[in-house]
Amino acid sequence: MPTEVILVILLLLVLAALAVASIRVVREYERVVAFRLGRLRGALGPGLVFMLPFLDKLVRVDLRVVTLTIPPQEVITRDNVTARVNAVVMFRVTDPVQSVMSVENHAIATSQFAQTTLRSVVGRADLDTLLAHRADLNEDLAKSIARQTQEWGVEASVVEIKDVEIPEMMQRAMAREAEAERERRAKVISARGELQASQELRDAALTLSEAPASLQLRYLQTLLELGADQNSTVVFPLPMDIVGPIVQAVQRLGGDDSPTPAAESRQGLSVVDRPLEGDSR
Protein backbone atom coordinates (compact mmCIF):
# COMPACT_ATOMS: atom_id res chain seq x y z
CA MET A 1 0.00 0.00 0.00
CA PRO A 2 1.43 3.41 -0.91
CA THR A 3 2.62 5.60 1.93
CA GLU A 4 0.31 8.42 0.86
CA VAL A 5 -2.77 6.23 1.40
CA ILE A 6 -1.62 5.19 4.83
CA LEU A 7 -1.08 8.83 5.80
CA VAL A 8 -4.55 9.77 4.54
CA ILE A 9 -6.12 6.96 6.52
CA LEU A 10 -4.26 7.96 9.65
CA LEU A 11 -5.27 11.58 9.13
CA LEU A 12 -8.92 10.59 8.77
CA LEU A 13 -8.73 8.52 11.94
CA VAL A 14 -7.22 11.43 13.86
CA LEU A 15 -9.89 13.79 12.57
CA ALA A 16 -12.62 11.32 13.54
CA ALA A 17 -11.17 10.96 17.03
CA LEU A 18 -10.99 14.74 17.40
CA ALA A 19 -14.58 15.10 16.23
CA VAL A 20 -15.77 12.54 18.76
CA ALA A 21 -13.73 14.17 21.53
CA SER A 22 -15.13 17.60 20.72
CA ILE A 23 -18.80 16.60 21.05
CA ARG A 24 -20.62 16.34 24.39
CA VAL A 25 -24.27 15.47 25.03
CA VAL A 26 -25.89 17.47 27.81
CA ARG A 27 -29.15 16.17 29.29
CA GLU A 28 -32.22 18.34 29.78
CA TYR A 29 -31.73 18.56 33.56
CA GLU A 30 -28.02 19.41 33.24
CA ARG A 31 -25.90 22.36 32.23
CA VAL A 32 -22.16 22.55 31.55
CA VAL A 33 -20.01 25.51 32.52
CA ALA A 34 -17.31 25.83 29.87
CA PHE A 35 -13.81 27.26 30.36
CA ARG A 36 -11.42 27.89 27.43
CA LEU A 37 -7.81 28.27 28.46
CA GLY A 38 -9.04 29.08 31.95
CA ARG A 39 -11.46 31.80 30.87
CA LEU A 40 -15.20 31.42 31.43
CA ARG A 41 -17.33 30.84 28.34
CA GLY A 42 -20.67 30.48 30.16
CA ALA A 43 -23.28 27.81 30.70
CA LEU A 44 -24.02 25.53 27.73
CA GLY A 45 -26.75 22.99 27.02
CA PRO A 46 -28.92 21.08 26.84
CA GLY A 47 -28.29 19.05 23.67
CA LEU A 48 -25.03 18.78 21.70
CA VAL A 49 -22.15 20.91 22.91
CA PHE A 50 -18.98 21.37 20.87
CA MET A 51 -15.64 21.94 22.55
CA LEU A 52 -11.99 22.12 21.54
CA PRO A 53 -10.07 19.17 22.92
CA PHE A 54 -7.21 20.04 25.26
CA LEU A 55 -8.33 23.69 25.23
CA ASP A 56 -11.80 23.61 26.78
CA LYS A 57 -12.85 22.24 30.13
CA LEU A 58 -16.50 21.47 30.94
CA VAL A 59 -18.01 21.28 34.47
CA ARG A 60 -21.38 19.52 34.65
CA VAL A 61 -24.00 20.94 36.99
CA ASP A 62 -27.18 19.05 37.94
CA LEU A 63 -30.27 21.27 38.11
CA ARG A 64 -32.51 18.74 39.87
CA VAL A 65 -33.60 19.00 43.50
CA VAL A 66 -31.05 17.40 45.80
CA THR A 67 -32.07 15.89 49.16
CA LEU A 68 -29.40 16.39 51.78
CA THR A 69 -29.58 14.76 55.22
CA ILE A 70 -27.90 16.69 58.02
CA PRO A 71 -26.26 14.28 60.49
CA PRO A 72 -27.44 14.38 64.14
CA GLN A 73 -26.17 17.41 66.01
CA GLU A 74 -25.65 17.72 69.78
CA VAL A 75 -27.60 20.83 70.77
CA ILE A 76 -28.21 22.48 74.16
CA THR A 77 -31.58 24.22 74.17
CA ARG A 78 -32.30 27.53 75.89
CA ASP A 79 -33.58 25.72 79.01
CA ASN A 80 -30.33 23.69 79.26
CA VAL A 81 -31.61 20.38 77.88
CA THR A 82 -29.25 18.33 75.72
CA ALA A 83 -30.88 17.01 72.54
CA ARG A 84 -29.76 15.31 69.34
CA VAL A 85 -31.39 16.88 66.31
CA ASN A 86 -31.08 16.04 62.64
CA ALA A 87 -32.76 17.60 59.64
CA VAL A 88 -33.24 17.29 55.91
CA VAL A 89 -32.53 20.02 53.36
CA MET A 90 -33.82 20.10 49.78
CA PHE A 91 -32.05 22.47 47.42
CA ARG A 92 -31.41 22.97 43.72
CA VAL A 93 -29.04 24.99 41.58
CA THR A 94 -30.63 28.03 39.97
CA ASP A 95 -27.48 29.64 38.55
CA PRO A 96 -24.92 27.09 37.22
CA VAL A 97 -22.21 29.71 36.71
CA GLN A 98 -22.48 31.05 40.25
CA SER A 99 -22.52 27.53 41.74
CA VAL A 100 -19.15 26.86 40.06
CA MET A 101 -17.52 30.28 40.36
CA SER A 102 -18.61 31.25 43.91
CA VAL A 103 -17.94 28.04 45.83
CA GLU A 104 -15.76 25.00 45.36
CA ASN A 105 -18.46 22.42 46.07
CA HIS A 106 -21.92 23.83 46.62
CA ALA A 107 -23.34 20.58 48.06
CA ILE A 108 -20.68 20.29 50.79
CA ALA A 109 -20.88 24.01 51.52
CA THR A 110 -24.67 23.84 51.88
CA SER A 111 -24.38 20.83 54.20
CA GLN A 112 -21.81 22.48 56.48
CA PHE A 113 -23.72 25.76 56.66
CA ALA A 114 -26.98 23.89 57.39
CA GLN A 115 -25.33 22.08 60.33
CA THR A 116 -24.13 25.28 61.95
CA THR A 117 -27.45 27.02 61.33
CA LEU A 118 -29.35 24.08 62.86
CA ARG A 119 -27.31 24.27 66.06
CA SER A 120 -27.73 28.04 66.23
CA VAL A 121 -31.51 28.09 65.69
CA VAL A 122 -32.30 25.16 67.98
CA GLY A 123 -30.03 26.59 70.69
CA ARG A 124 -32.19 29.72 70.84
CA ALA A 125 -35.39 27.74 71.48
CA ASP A 126 -36.53 25.83 74.55
CA LEU A 127 -37.49 22.15 74.57
CA ASP A 128 -41.26 22.75 74.43
CA THR A 129 -40.86 24.94 71.34
CA LEU A 130 -38.60 22.34 69.73
CA LEU A 131 -41.19 19.60 70.26
CA ALA A 132 -44.44 21.47 69.68
CA HIS A 133 -43.56 24.31 67.28
CA ARG A 134 -41.29 22.77 64.68
CA ALA A 135 -42.94 24.71 61.87
CA ASP A 136 -41.62 28.01 63.23
CA LEU A 137 -38.12 26.57 63.64
CA ASN A 138 -38.25 25.11 60.12
CA GLU A 139 -39.17 28.53 58.75
CA ASP A 140 -36.27 30.19 60.58
CA LEU A 141 -33.88 27.51 59.32
CA ALA A 142 -35.05 27.90 55.73
CA LYS A 143 -34.68 31.68 55.80
CA SER A 144 -31.18 31.55 57.32
CA ILE A 145 -29.90 28.90 54.91
CA ALA A 146 -31.52 30.47 51.83
CA ARG A 147 -30.01 33.87 52.64
CA GLN A 148 -26.50 32.40 52.43
CA THR A 149 -26.93 29.89 49.60
CA GLN A 150 -28.52 32.50 47.34
CA GLU A 151 -25.05 33.98 46.84
CA TRP A 152 -23.88 30.58 45.52
CA GLY A 153 -26.68 30.26 42.96
CA VAL A 154 -28.38 27.63 45.12
CA GLU A 155 -31.99 27.78 46.33
CA ALA A 156 -32.83 25.94 49.58
CA SER A 157 -36.53 25.27 49.11
CA VAL A 158 -37.32 22.93 52.04
CA VAL A 159 -35.67 22.61 55.46
CA GLU A 160 -37.33 20.25 57.94
CA ILE A 161 -36.28 19.05 61.40
CA LYS A 162 -36.47 15.27 61.13
CA ASP A 163 -35.86 13.67 64.54
CA VAL A 164 -35.38 14.99 68.06
CA GLU A 165 -33.78 12.71 70.67
CA ILE A 166 -33.86 13.75 74.32
CA PRO A 167 -32.41 12.00 77.41
CA GLU A 168 -34.37 9.10 78.90
CA MET A 169 -34.73 10.92 82.24
CA MET A 170 -36.38 13.84 80.46
CA GLN A 171 -38.70 11.46 78.62
CA ARG A 172 -39.88 9.97 81.94
CA ALA A 173 -40.42 13.45 83.38
CA MET A 174 -42.49 14.44 80.34
CA ALA A 175 -44.52 11.24 80.63
CA ARG A 176 -45.31 12.01 84.29
CA GLU A 177 -46.27 15.56 83.35
CA ALA A 178 -48.61 14.32 80.61
CA GLU A 179 -50.18 11.80 83.00
CA ALA A 180 -50.77 14.50 85.63
CA GLU A 181 -52.33 16.75 83.01
CA ARG A 182 -54.72 13.97 81.91
CA GLU A 183 -55.70 13.33 85.54
CA ARG A 184 -56.35 17.04 86.06
CA ARG A 185 -58.60 17.19 83.01
CA ALA A 186 -60.46 14.05 84.14
CA LYS A 187 -61.14 15.60 87.56
CA VAL A 188 -62.31 18.85 85.99
CA ILE A 189 -64.68 16.98 83.67
CA SER A 190 -66.01 14.91 86.62
CA ALA A 191 -66.59 18.05 88.70
CA ARG A 192 -68.40 19.74 85.83
CA GLY A 193 -70.58 16.63 85.44
CA GLU A 194 -71.48 16.66 89.14
CA LEU A 195 -72.32 20.37 88.93
CA GLN A 196 -74.61 19.83 85.96
CA ALA A 197 -76.21 16.82 87.66
CA SER A 198 -76.87 18.82 90.85
CA GLN A 199 -78.45 21.61 88.80
CA GLU A 200 -80.71 19.12 87.06
CA LEU A 201 -81.68 17.56 90.41
CA ARG A 202 -82.47 21.01 91.79
CA ASP A 203 -84.70 21.77 88.81
CA ALA A 204 -86.41 18.40 89.20
CA ALA A 205 -87.01 19.03 92.92
CA LEU A 206 -88.51 22.45 92.17
CA THR A 207 -90.79 20.93 89.55
CA LEU A 208 -91.97 18.18 91.91
CA SER A 209 -92.55 20.64 94.77
CA GLU A 210 -95.00 22.57 92.57
CA ALA A 211 -97.22 19.47 92.17
CA PRO A 212 -97.53 17.30 95.36
CA ALA A 213 -99.50 14.65 93.47
CA SER A 214 -96.57 14.03 91.18
CA LEU A 215 -94.35 13.53 94.26
CA GLN A 216 -96.74 10.85 95.54
CA LEU A 217 -96.66 9.15 92.15
CA ARG A 218 -92.87 9.22 92.32
CA TYR A 219 -93.00 7.56 95.76
CA LEU A 220 -95.26 4.82 94.41
CA GLN A 221 -93.01 4.26 91.44
CA THR A 222 -89.99 3.96 93.73
CA LEU A 223 -91.84 1.44 95.91
CA LEU A 224 -92.72 -0.57 92.79
CA GLU A 225 -89.09 -0.63 91.73
CA LEU A 226 -87.97 -1.75 95.19
CA GLY A 227 -90.60 -4.46 95.29
CA ALA A 228 -89.18 -5.99 92.13
CA ASP A 229 -86.02 -6.96 94.04
CA GLN A 230 -85.83 -9.78 96.56
CA ASN A 231 -85.36 -7.52 99.59
CA SER A 232 -86.43 -8.16 103.18
CA THR A 233 -86.28 -4.48 104.22
CA VAL A 234 -87.69 -1.51 102.34
CA VAL A 235 -86.73 2.04 103.32
CA PHE A 236 -89.53 4.26 102.04
CA PRO A 237 -89.56 8.08 102.43
CA LEU A 238 -92.72 9.79 103.63
CA PRO A 239 -93.51 13.51 103.51
CA MET A 240 -93.23 15.40 106.81
CA ASP A 241 -96.74 16.86 106.47
CA ILE A 242 -98.11 13.32 106.96
CA VAL A 243 -95.67 12.02 109.55
CA GLY A 244 -95.42 15.22 111.63
CA PRO A 245 -98.87 15.10 113.34
CA ILE A 246 -98.46 11.39 114.16
CA VAL A 247 -95.05 12.01 115.75
CA GLN A 248 -96.38 14.87 117.85
CA ALA A 249 -99.35 12.79 119.07
CA VAL A 250 -97.06 9.95 120.09
CA GLN A 251 -94.83 12.32 122.00
CA ARG A 252 -97.76 13.81 123.88
CA LEU A 253 -99.01 10.37 124.83
CA GLY A 254 -95.58 9.21 125.88
CA GLY A 255 -94.93 12.28 127.97
CA ASP A 256 -91.11 12.23 127.64
CA ASP A 257 -88.53 13.71 125.31
CA SER A 258 -86.33 10.61 124.97
CA PRO A 259 -85.64 9.45 121.47
CA THR A 260 -88.23 6.95 120.28
CA PRO A 261 -88.47 4.92 117.11
CA ALA A 262 -90.85 7.59 115.89
CA ALA A 263 -87.96 10.08 115.93
CA GLU A 264 -86.56 8.43 112.88
CA SER A 265 -89.69 9.55 111.05
CA ARG A 266 -88.63 13.20 111.54
CA GLN A 267 -86.16 12.65 108.77
CA GLY A 268 -88.90 11.48 106.46
CA LEU A 269 -87.99 7.75 106.54
CA SER A 270 -90.22 4.76 107.21
CA VAL A 271 -88.77 1.31 107.69
CA VAL A 272 -91.06 -1.56 106.72
CA ASP A 273 -89.99 -5.14 107.21
CA ARG A 274 -91.49 -7.69 104.90
CA PRO A 275 -90.42 -11.32 104.41
CA LEU A 276 -89.07 -12.60 101.17
CA GLU A 277 -90.93 -15.17 99.20
CA GLY A 278 -90.33 -18.52 100.77
CA ASP A 279 -88.95 -16.94 104.00
CA SER A 280 -89.79 -19.05 107.09
CA ARG A 281 -90.43 -15.94 109.28
mmCIF file of C-alpha atoms in Angstrom:
data_model
loop_
_atom_site.group_PDB
_atom_site.id
_atom_site.type_symbol
_atom_site.label_atom_id
_atom_site.label_comp_id
_atom_site.label_asym_id
_atom_site.label_seq_id
_atom_site.Cartn_x
_atom_site.Cartn_y
_atom_site.Cartn_z
ATOM 1 C CA MET A 1 0.000 0.000 0.000
ATOM 2 C CA PRO A 2 1.425 3.409 -0.906
ATOM 3 C CA THR A 3 2.618 5.598 1.930
ATOM 4 C CA GLU A 4 0.311 8.421 0.862
ATOM 5 C CA VAL A 5 -2.769 6.226 1.397
ATOM 6 C CA ILE A 6 -1.618 5.194 4.832
ATOM 7 C CA LEU A 7 -1.082 8.827 5.800
ATOM 8 C CA VAL A 8 -4.545 9.766 4.536
ATOM 9 C CA ILE A 9 -6.119 6.958 6.519
ATOM 10 C CA LEU A 10 -4.257 7.964 9.651
ATOM 11 C CA LEU A 11 -5.269 11.578 9.134
ATOM 12 C CA LEU A 12 -8.917 10.588 8.774
ATOM 13 C CA LEU A 13 -8.734 8.524 11.942
ATOM 14 C CA VAL A 14 -7.223 11.427 13.864
ATOM 15 C CA LEU A 15 -9.893 13.791 12.569
ATOM 16 C CA ALA A 16 -12.623 11.322 13.542
ATOM 17 C CA ALA A 17 -11.167 10.965 17.033
ATOM 18 C CA LEU A 18 -10.988 14.739 17.400
ATOM 19 C CA ALA A 19 -14.582 15.097 16.234
ATOM 20 C CA VAL A 20 -15.768 12.535 18.760
ATOM 21 C CA ALA A 21 -13.734 14.168 21.534
ATOM 22 C CA SER A 22 -15.130 17.599 20.719
ATOM 23 C CA ILE A 23 -18.802 16.604 21.052
ATOM 24 C CA ARG A 24 -20.624 16.338 24.386
ATOM 25 C CA VAL A 25 -24.268 15.467 25.028
ATOM 26 C CA VAL A 26 -25.889 17.472 27.806
ATOM 27 C CA ARG A 27 -29.151 16.171 29.287
ATOM 28 C CA GLU A 28 -32.219 18.338 29.777
ATOM 29 C CA TYR A 29 -31.730 18.564 33.558
ATOM 30 C CA GLU A 30 -28.015 19.409 33.245
ATOM 31 C CA ARG A 31 -25.902 22.363 32.227
ATOM 32 C CA VAL A 32 -22.164 22.548 31.551
ATOM 33 C CA VAL A 33 -20.011 25.508 32.524
ATOM 34 C CA ALA A 34 -17.309 25.834 29.865
ATOM 35 C CA PHE A 35 -13.808 27.256 30.355
ATOM 36 C CA ARG A 36 -11.418 27.892 27.432
ATOM 37 C CA LEU A 37 -7.815 28.267 28.457
ATOM 38 C CA GLY A 38 -9.039 29.083 31.951
ATOM 39 C CA ARG A 39 -11.461 31.797 30.871
ATOM 40 C CA LEU A 40 -15.204 31.424 31.433
ATOM 41 C CA ARG A 41 -17.326 30.838 28.337
ATOM 42 C CA GLY A 42 -20.666 30.477 30.165
ATOM 43 C CA ALA A 43 -23.284 27.810 30.698
ATOM 44 C CA LEU A 44 -24.020 25.527 27.735
ATOM 45 C CA GLY A 45 -26.751 22.993 27.023
ATOM 46 C CA PRO A 46 -28.917 21.077 26.840
ATOM 47 C CA GLY A 47 -28.289 19.050 23.672
ATOM 48 C CA LEU A 48 -25.034 18.781 21.699
ATOM 49 C CA VAL A 49 -22.148 20.910 22.909
ATOM 50 C CA PHE A 50 -18.981 21.371 20.870
ATOM 51 C CA MET A 51 -15.641 21.943 22.546
ATOM 52 C CA LEU A 52 -11.995 22.117 21.545
ATOM 53 C CA PRO A 53 -10.066 19.173 22.919
ATOM 54 C CA PHE A 54 -7.206 20.041 25.257
ATOM 55 C CA LEU A 55 -8.335 23.686 25.235
ATOM 56 C CA ASP A 56 -11.802 23.610 26.776
ATOM 57 C CA LYS A 57 -12.851 22.237 30.130
ATOM 58 C CA LEU A 58 -16.497 21.466 30.940
ATOM 59 C CA VAL A 59 -18.011 21.277 34.467
ATOM 60 C CA ARG A 60 -21.378 19.517 34.646
ATOM 61 C CA VAL A 61 -23.997 20.944 36.992
ATOM 62 C CA ASP A 62 -27.180 19.052 37.939
ATOM 63 C CA LEU A 63 -30.266 21.274 38.114
ATOM 64 C CA ARG A 64 -32.514 18.736 39.867
ATOM 65 C CA VAL A 65 -33.597 19.002 43.498
ATOM 66 C CA VAL A 66 -31.049 17.404 45.801
ATOM 67 C CA THR A 67 -32.074 15.891 49.162
ATOM 68 C CA LEU A 68 -29.396 16.386 51.782
ATOM 69 C CA THR A 69 -29.580 14.764 55.218
ATOM 70 C CA ILE A 70 -27.901 16.694 58.018
ATOM 71 C CA PRO A 71 -26.261 14.276 60.486
ATOM 72 C CA PRO A 72 -27.445 14.382 64.138
ATOM 73 C CA GLN A 73 -26.171 17.414 66.012
ATOM 74 C CA GLU A 74 -25.653 17.717 69.780
ATOM 75 C CA VAL A 75 -27.595 20.829 70.774
ATOM 76 C CA ILE A 76 -28.210 22.482 74.156
ATOM 77 C CA THR A 77 -31.576 24.220 74.174
ATOM 78 C CA ARG A 78 -32.296 27.528 75.891
ATOM 79 C CA ASP A 79 -33.582 25.719 79.008
ATOM 80 C CA ASN A 80 -30.326 23.686 79.263
ATOM 81 C CA VAL A 81 -31.610 20.383 77.883
ATOM 82 C CA THR A 82 -29.252 18.333 75.716
ATOM 83 C CA ALA A 83 -30.876 17.014 72.542
ATOM 84 C CA ARG A 84 -29.763 15.306 69.343
ATOM 85 C CA VAL A 85 -31.391 16.878 66.309
ATOM 86 C CA ASN A 86 -31.076 16.040 62.636
ATOM 87 C CA ALA A 87 -32.755 17.604 59.642
ATOM 88 C CA VAL A 88 -33.241 17.291 55.906
ATOM 89 C CA VAL A 89 -32.528 20.020 53.357
ATOM 90 C CA MET A 90 -33.819 20.103 49.776
ATOM 91 C CA PHE A 91 -32.048 22.473 47.424
ATOM 92 C CA ARG A 92 -31.413 22.970 43.716
ATOM 93 C CA VAL A 93 -29.037 24.992 41.583
ATOM 94 C CA THR A 94 -30.633 28.032 39.965
ATOM 95 C CA ASP A 95 -27.476 29.636 38.545
ATOM 96 C CA PRO A 96 -24.922 27.092 37.223
ATOM 97 C CA VAL A 97 -22.214 29.707 36.706
ATOM 98 C CA GLN A 98 -22.477 31.046 40.251
ATOM 99 C CA SER A 99 -22.519 27.534 41.741
ATOM 100 C CA VAL A 100 -19.154 26.859 40.060
ATOM 101 C CA MET A 101 -17.521 30.281 40.363
ATOM 102 C CA SER A 102 -18.605 31.249 43.910
ATOM 103 C CA VAL A 103 -17.941 28.042 45.827
ATOM 104 C CA GLU A 104 -15.757 25.004 45.361
ATOM 105 C CA ASN A 105 -18.464 22.424 46.069
ATOM 106 C CA HIS A 106 -21.919 23.831 46.616
ATOM 107 C CA ALA A 107 -23.341 20.582 48.062
ATOM 108 C CA ILE A 108 -20.680 20.291 50.786
ATOM 109 C CA ALA A 109 -20.880 24.014 51.518
ATOM 110 C CA THR A 110 -24.671 23.837 51.879
ATOM 111 C CA SER A 111 -24.381 20.829 54.202
ATOM 112 C CA GLN A 112 -21.812 22.484 56.478
ATOM 113 C CA PHE A 113 -23.718 25.756 56.660
ATOM 114 C CA ALA A 114 -26.980 23.891 57.385
ATOM 115 C CA GLN A 115 -25.335 22.081 60.325
ATOM 116 C CA THR A 116 -24.126 25.280 61.949
ATOM 117 C CA THR A 117 -27.454 27.021 61.330
ATOM 118 C CA LEU A 118 -29.350 24.081 62.862
ATOM 119 C CA ARG A 119 -27.308 24.267 66.057
ATOM 120 C CA SER A 120 -27.730 28.035 66.234
ATOM 121 C CA VAL A 121 -31.514 28.092 65.689
ATOM 122 C CA VAL A 122 -32.299 25.165 67.981
ATOM 123 C CA GLY A 123 -30.029 26.590 70.691
ATOM 124 C CA ARG A 124 -32.188 29.723 70.842
ATOM 125 C CA ALA A 125 -35.391 27.738 71.479
ATOM 126 C CA ASP A 126 -36.530 25.825 74.550
ATOM 127 C CA LEU A 127 -37.491 22.154 74.575
ATOM 128 C CA ASP A 128 -41.258 22.753 74.426
ATOM 129 C CA THR A 129 -40.857 24.941 71.341
ATOM 130 C CA LEU A 130 -38.604 22.336 69.734
ATOM 131 C CA LEU A 131 -41.185 19.596 70.259
ATOM 132 C CA ALA A 132 -44.436 21.474 69.679
ATOM 133 C CA HIS A 133 -43.563 24.307 67.278
ATOM 134 C CA ARG A 134 -41.294 22.771 64.678
ATOM 135 C CA ALA A 135 -42.945 24.711 61.870
ATOM 136 C CA ASP A 136 -41.621 28.008 63.230
ATOM 137 C CA LEU A 137 -38.116 26.568 63.637
ATOM 138 C CA ASN A 138 -38.251 25.111 60.120
ATOM 139 C CA GLU A 139 -39.165 28.531 58.747
ATOM 140 C CA ASP A 140 -36.271 30.194 60.584
ATOM 141 C CA LEU A 141 -33.877 27.513 59.322
ATOM 142 C CA ALA A 142 -35.049 27.898 55.729
ATOM 143 C CA LYS A 143 -34.678 31.684 55.797
ATOM 144 C CA SER A 144 -31.181 31.552 57.322
ATOM 145 C CA ILE A 145 -29.901 28.903 54.911
ATOM 146 C CA ALA A 146 -31.517 30.468 51.831
ATOM 147 C CA ARG A 147 -30.006 33.868 52.643
ATOM 148 C CA GLN A 148 -26.500 32.403 52.433
ATOM 149 C CA THR A 149 -26.933 29.886 49.603
ATOM 150 C CA GLN A 150 -28.519 32.499 47.337
ATOM 151 C CA GLU A 151 -25.052 33.975 46.840
ATOM 152 C CA TRP A 152 -23.878 30.583 45.524
ATOM 153 C CA GLY A 153 -26.677 30.261 42.958
ATOM 154 C CA VAL A 154 -28.382 27.628 45.124
ATOM 155 C CA GLU A 155 -31.989 27.782 46.328
ATOM 156 C CA ALA A 156 -32.827 25.938 49.581
ATOM 157 C CA SER A 157 -36.529 25.265 49.110
ATOM 158 C CA VAL A 158 -37.318 22.930 52.038
ATOM 159 C CA VAL A 159 -35.674 22.607 55.462
ATOM 160 C CA GLU A 160 -37.331 20.253 57.941
ATOM 161 C CA ILE A 161 -36.278 19.045 61.402
ATOM 162 C CA LYS A 162 -36.470 15.269 61.126
ATOM 163 C CA ASP A 163 -35.859 13.666 64.544
ATOM 164 C CA VAL A 164 -35.376 14.989 68.063
ATOM 165 C CA GLU A 165 -33.777 12.710 70.666
ATOM 166 C CA ILE A 166 -33.858 13.750 74.316
ATOM 167 C CA PRO A 167 -32.410 11.999 77.407
ATOM 168 C CA GLU A 168 -34.372 9.103 78.899
ATOM 169 C CA MET A 169 -34.726 10.917 82.237
ATOM 170 C CA MET A 170 -36.380 13.840 80.463
ATOM 171 C CA GLN A 171 -38.700 11.458 78.625
ATOM 172 C CA ARG A 172 -39.876 9.970 81.943
ATOM 173 C CA ALA A 173 -40.423 13.450 83.381
ATOM 174 C CA MET A 174 -42.490 14.445 80.344
ATOM 175 C CA ALA A 175 -44.525 11.237 80.634
ATOM 176 C CA ARG A 176 -45.313 12.013 84.286
ATOM 177 C CA GLU A 177 -46.267 15.562 83.346
ATOM 178 C CA ALA A 178 -48.611 14.323 80.610
ATOM 179 C CA GLU A 179 -50.184 11.805 83.002
ATOM 180 C CA ALA A 180 -50.767 14.500 85.628
ATOM 181 C CA GLU A 181 -52.333 16.749 83.006
ATOM 182 C CA ARG A 182 -54.716 13.975 81.911
ATOM 183 C CA GLU A 183 -55.704 13.327 85.537
ATOM 184 C CA ARG A 184 -56.350 17.037 86.055
ATOM 185 C CA ARG A 185 -58.604 17.187 83.012
ATOM 186 C CA ALA A 186 -60.459 14.050 84.138
ATOM 187 C CA LYS A 187 -61.135 15.600 87.559
ATOM 188 C CA VAL A 188 -62.314 18.847 85.993
ATOM 189 C CA ILE A 189 -64.679 16.982 83.673
ATOM 190 C CA SER A 190 -66.009 14.909 86.616
ATOM 191 C CA ALA A 191 -66.589 18.052 88.699
ATOM 192 C CA ARG A 192 -68.405 19.738 85.831
ATOM 193 C CA GLY A 193 -70.583 16.632 85.439
ATOM 194 C CA GLU A 194 -71.478 16.656 89.135
ATOM 195 C CA LEU A 195 -72.318 20.365 88.934
ATOM 196 C CA GLN A 196 -74.611 19.833 85.964
ATOM 197 C CA ALA A 197 -76.212 16.816 87.657
ATOM 198 C CA SER A 198 -76.866 18.825 90.853
ATOM 199 C CA GLN A 199 -78.446 21.613 88.801
ATOM 200 C CA GLU A 200 -80.710 19.120 87.059
ATOM 201 C CA LEU A 201 -81.679 17.561 90.408
ATOM 202 C CA ARG A 202 -82.467 21.009 91.787
ATOM 203 C CA ASP A 203 -84.700 21.768 88.811
ATOM 204 C CA ALA A 204 -86.409 18.395 89.201
ATOM 205 C CA ALA A 205 -87.006 19.028 92.921
ATOM 206 C CA LEU A 206 -88.512 22.451 92.170
ATOM 207 C CA THR A 207 -90.789 20.929 89.554
ATOM 208 C CA LEU A 208 -91.974 18.175 91.909
ATOM 209 C CA SER A 209 -92.554 20.638 94.766
ATOM 210 C CA GLU A 210 -95.000 22.571 92.574
ATOM 211 C CA ALA A 211 -97.217 19.467 92.175
ATOM 212 C CA PRO A 212 -97.528 17.296 95.363
ATOM 213 C CA ALA A 213 -99.499 14.646 93.466
ATOM 214 C CA SER A 214 -96.570 14.030 91.181
ATOM 215 C CA LEU A 215 -94.353 13.525 94.260
ATOM 216 C CA GLN A 216 -96.740 10.849 95.544
ATOM 217 C CA LEU A 217 -96.660 9.152 92.148
ATOM 218 C CA ARG A 218 -92.868 9.225 92.318
ATOM 219 C CA TYR A 219 -93.002 7.560 95.758
ATOM 220 C CA LEU A 220 -95.262 4.824 94.410
ATOM 221 C CA GLN A 221 -93.007 4.265 91.438
ATOM 222 C CA THR A 222 -89.992 3.960 93.733
ATOM 223 C CA LEU A 223 -91.845 1.441 95.914
ATOM 224 C CA LEU A 224 -92.715 -0.574 92.791
ATOM 225 C CA GLU A 225 -89.090 -0.633 91.728
ATOM 226 C CA LEU A 226 -87.970 -1.748 95.190
ATOM 227 C CA GLY A 227 -90.597 -4.458 95.287
ATOM 228 C CA ALA A 228 -89.184 -5.985 92.129
ATOM 229 C CA ASP A 229 -86.017 -6.959 94.041
ATOM 230 C CA GLN A 230 -85.832 -9.782 96.556
ATOM 231 C CA ASN A 231 -85.361 -7.518 99.587
ATOM 232 C CA SER A 232 -86.429 -8.160 103.176
ATOM 233 C CA THR A 233 -86.283 -4.477 104.220
ATOM 234 C CA VAL A 234 -87.686 -1.510 102.339
ATOM 235 C CA VAL A 235 -86.729 2.044 103.319
ATOM 236 C CA PHE A 236 -89.526 4.264 102.040
ATOM 237 C CA PRO A 237 -89.560 8.083 102.432
ATOM 238 C CA LEU A 238 -92.725 9.792 103.631
ATOM 239 C CA PRO A 239 -93.514 13.512 103.513
ATOM 240 C CA MET A 240 -93.230 15.404 106.808
ATOM 241 C CA ASP A 241 -96.740 16.863 106.471
ATOM 242 C CA ILE A 242 -98.112 13.322 106.959
ATOM 243 C CA VAL A 243 -95.666 12.017 109.546
ATOM 244 C CA GLY A 244 -95.419 15.218 111.626
ATOM 245 C CA PRO A 245 -98.866 15.097 113.340
ATOM 246 C CA ILE A 246 -98.459 11.390 114.159
ATOM 247 C CA VAL A 247 -95.053 12.008 115.755
ATOM 248 C CA GLN A 248 -96.377 14.873 117.854
ATOM 249 C CA ALA A 249 -99.346 12.791 119.071
ATOM 250 C CA VAL A 250 -97.064 9.947 120.089
ATOM 251 C CA GLN A 251 -94.826 12.318 122.004
ATOM 252 C CA ARG A 252 -97.762 13.812 123.881
ATOM 253 C CA LEU A 253 -99.011 10.367 124.831
ATOM 254 C CA GLY A 254 -95.581 9.208 125.884
ATOM 255 C CA GLY A 255 -94.925 12.283 127.970
ATOM 256 C CA ASP A 256 -91.111 12.235 127.638
ATOM 257 C CA ASP A 257 -88.533 13.707 125.313
ATOM 258 C CA SER A 258 -86.329 10.612 124.967
ATOM 259 C CA PRO A 259 -85.643 9.449 121.467
ATOM 260 C CA THR A 260 -88.234 6.947 120.282
ATOM 261 C CA PRO A 261 -88.467 4.924 117.112
ATOM 262 C CA ALA A 262 -90.853 7.588 115.888
ATOM 263 C CA ALA A 263 -87.962 10.079 115.930
ATOM 264 C CA GLU A 264 -86.561 8.429 112.880
ATOM 265 C CA SER A 265 -89.691 9.550 111.050
ATOM 266 C CA ARG A 266 -88.626 13.202 111.544
ATOM 267 C CA GLN A 267 -86.161 12.654 108.768
ATOM 268 C CA GLY A 268 -88.896 11.483 106.464
ATOM 269 C CA LEU A 269 -87.993 7.750 106.542
ATOM 270 C CA SER A 270 -90.221 4.761 107.206
ATOM 271 C CA VAL A 271 -88.772 1.306 107.687
ATOM 272 C CA VAL A 272 -91.058 -1.556 106.721
ATOM 273 C CA ASP A 273 -89.986 -5.144 107.206
ATOM 274 C CA ARG A 274 -91.487 -7.693 104.905
ATOM 275 C CA PRO A 275 -90.416 -11.323 104.409
ATOM 276 C CA LEU A 276 -89.072 -12.604 101.167
ATOM 277 C CA GLU A 277 -90.930 -15.170 99.200
ATOM 278 C CA GLY A 278 -90.331 -18.515 100.768
ATOM 279 C CA ASP A 279 -88.952 -16.944 103.998
ATOM 280 C CA SER A 280 -89.788 -19.046 107.086
ATOM 281 C CA ARG A 281 -90.433 -15.943 109.284
#
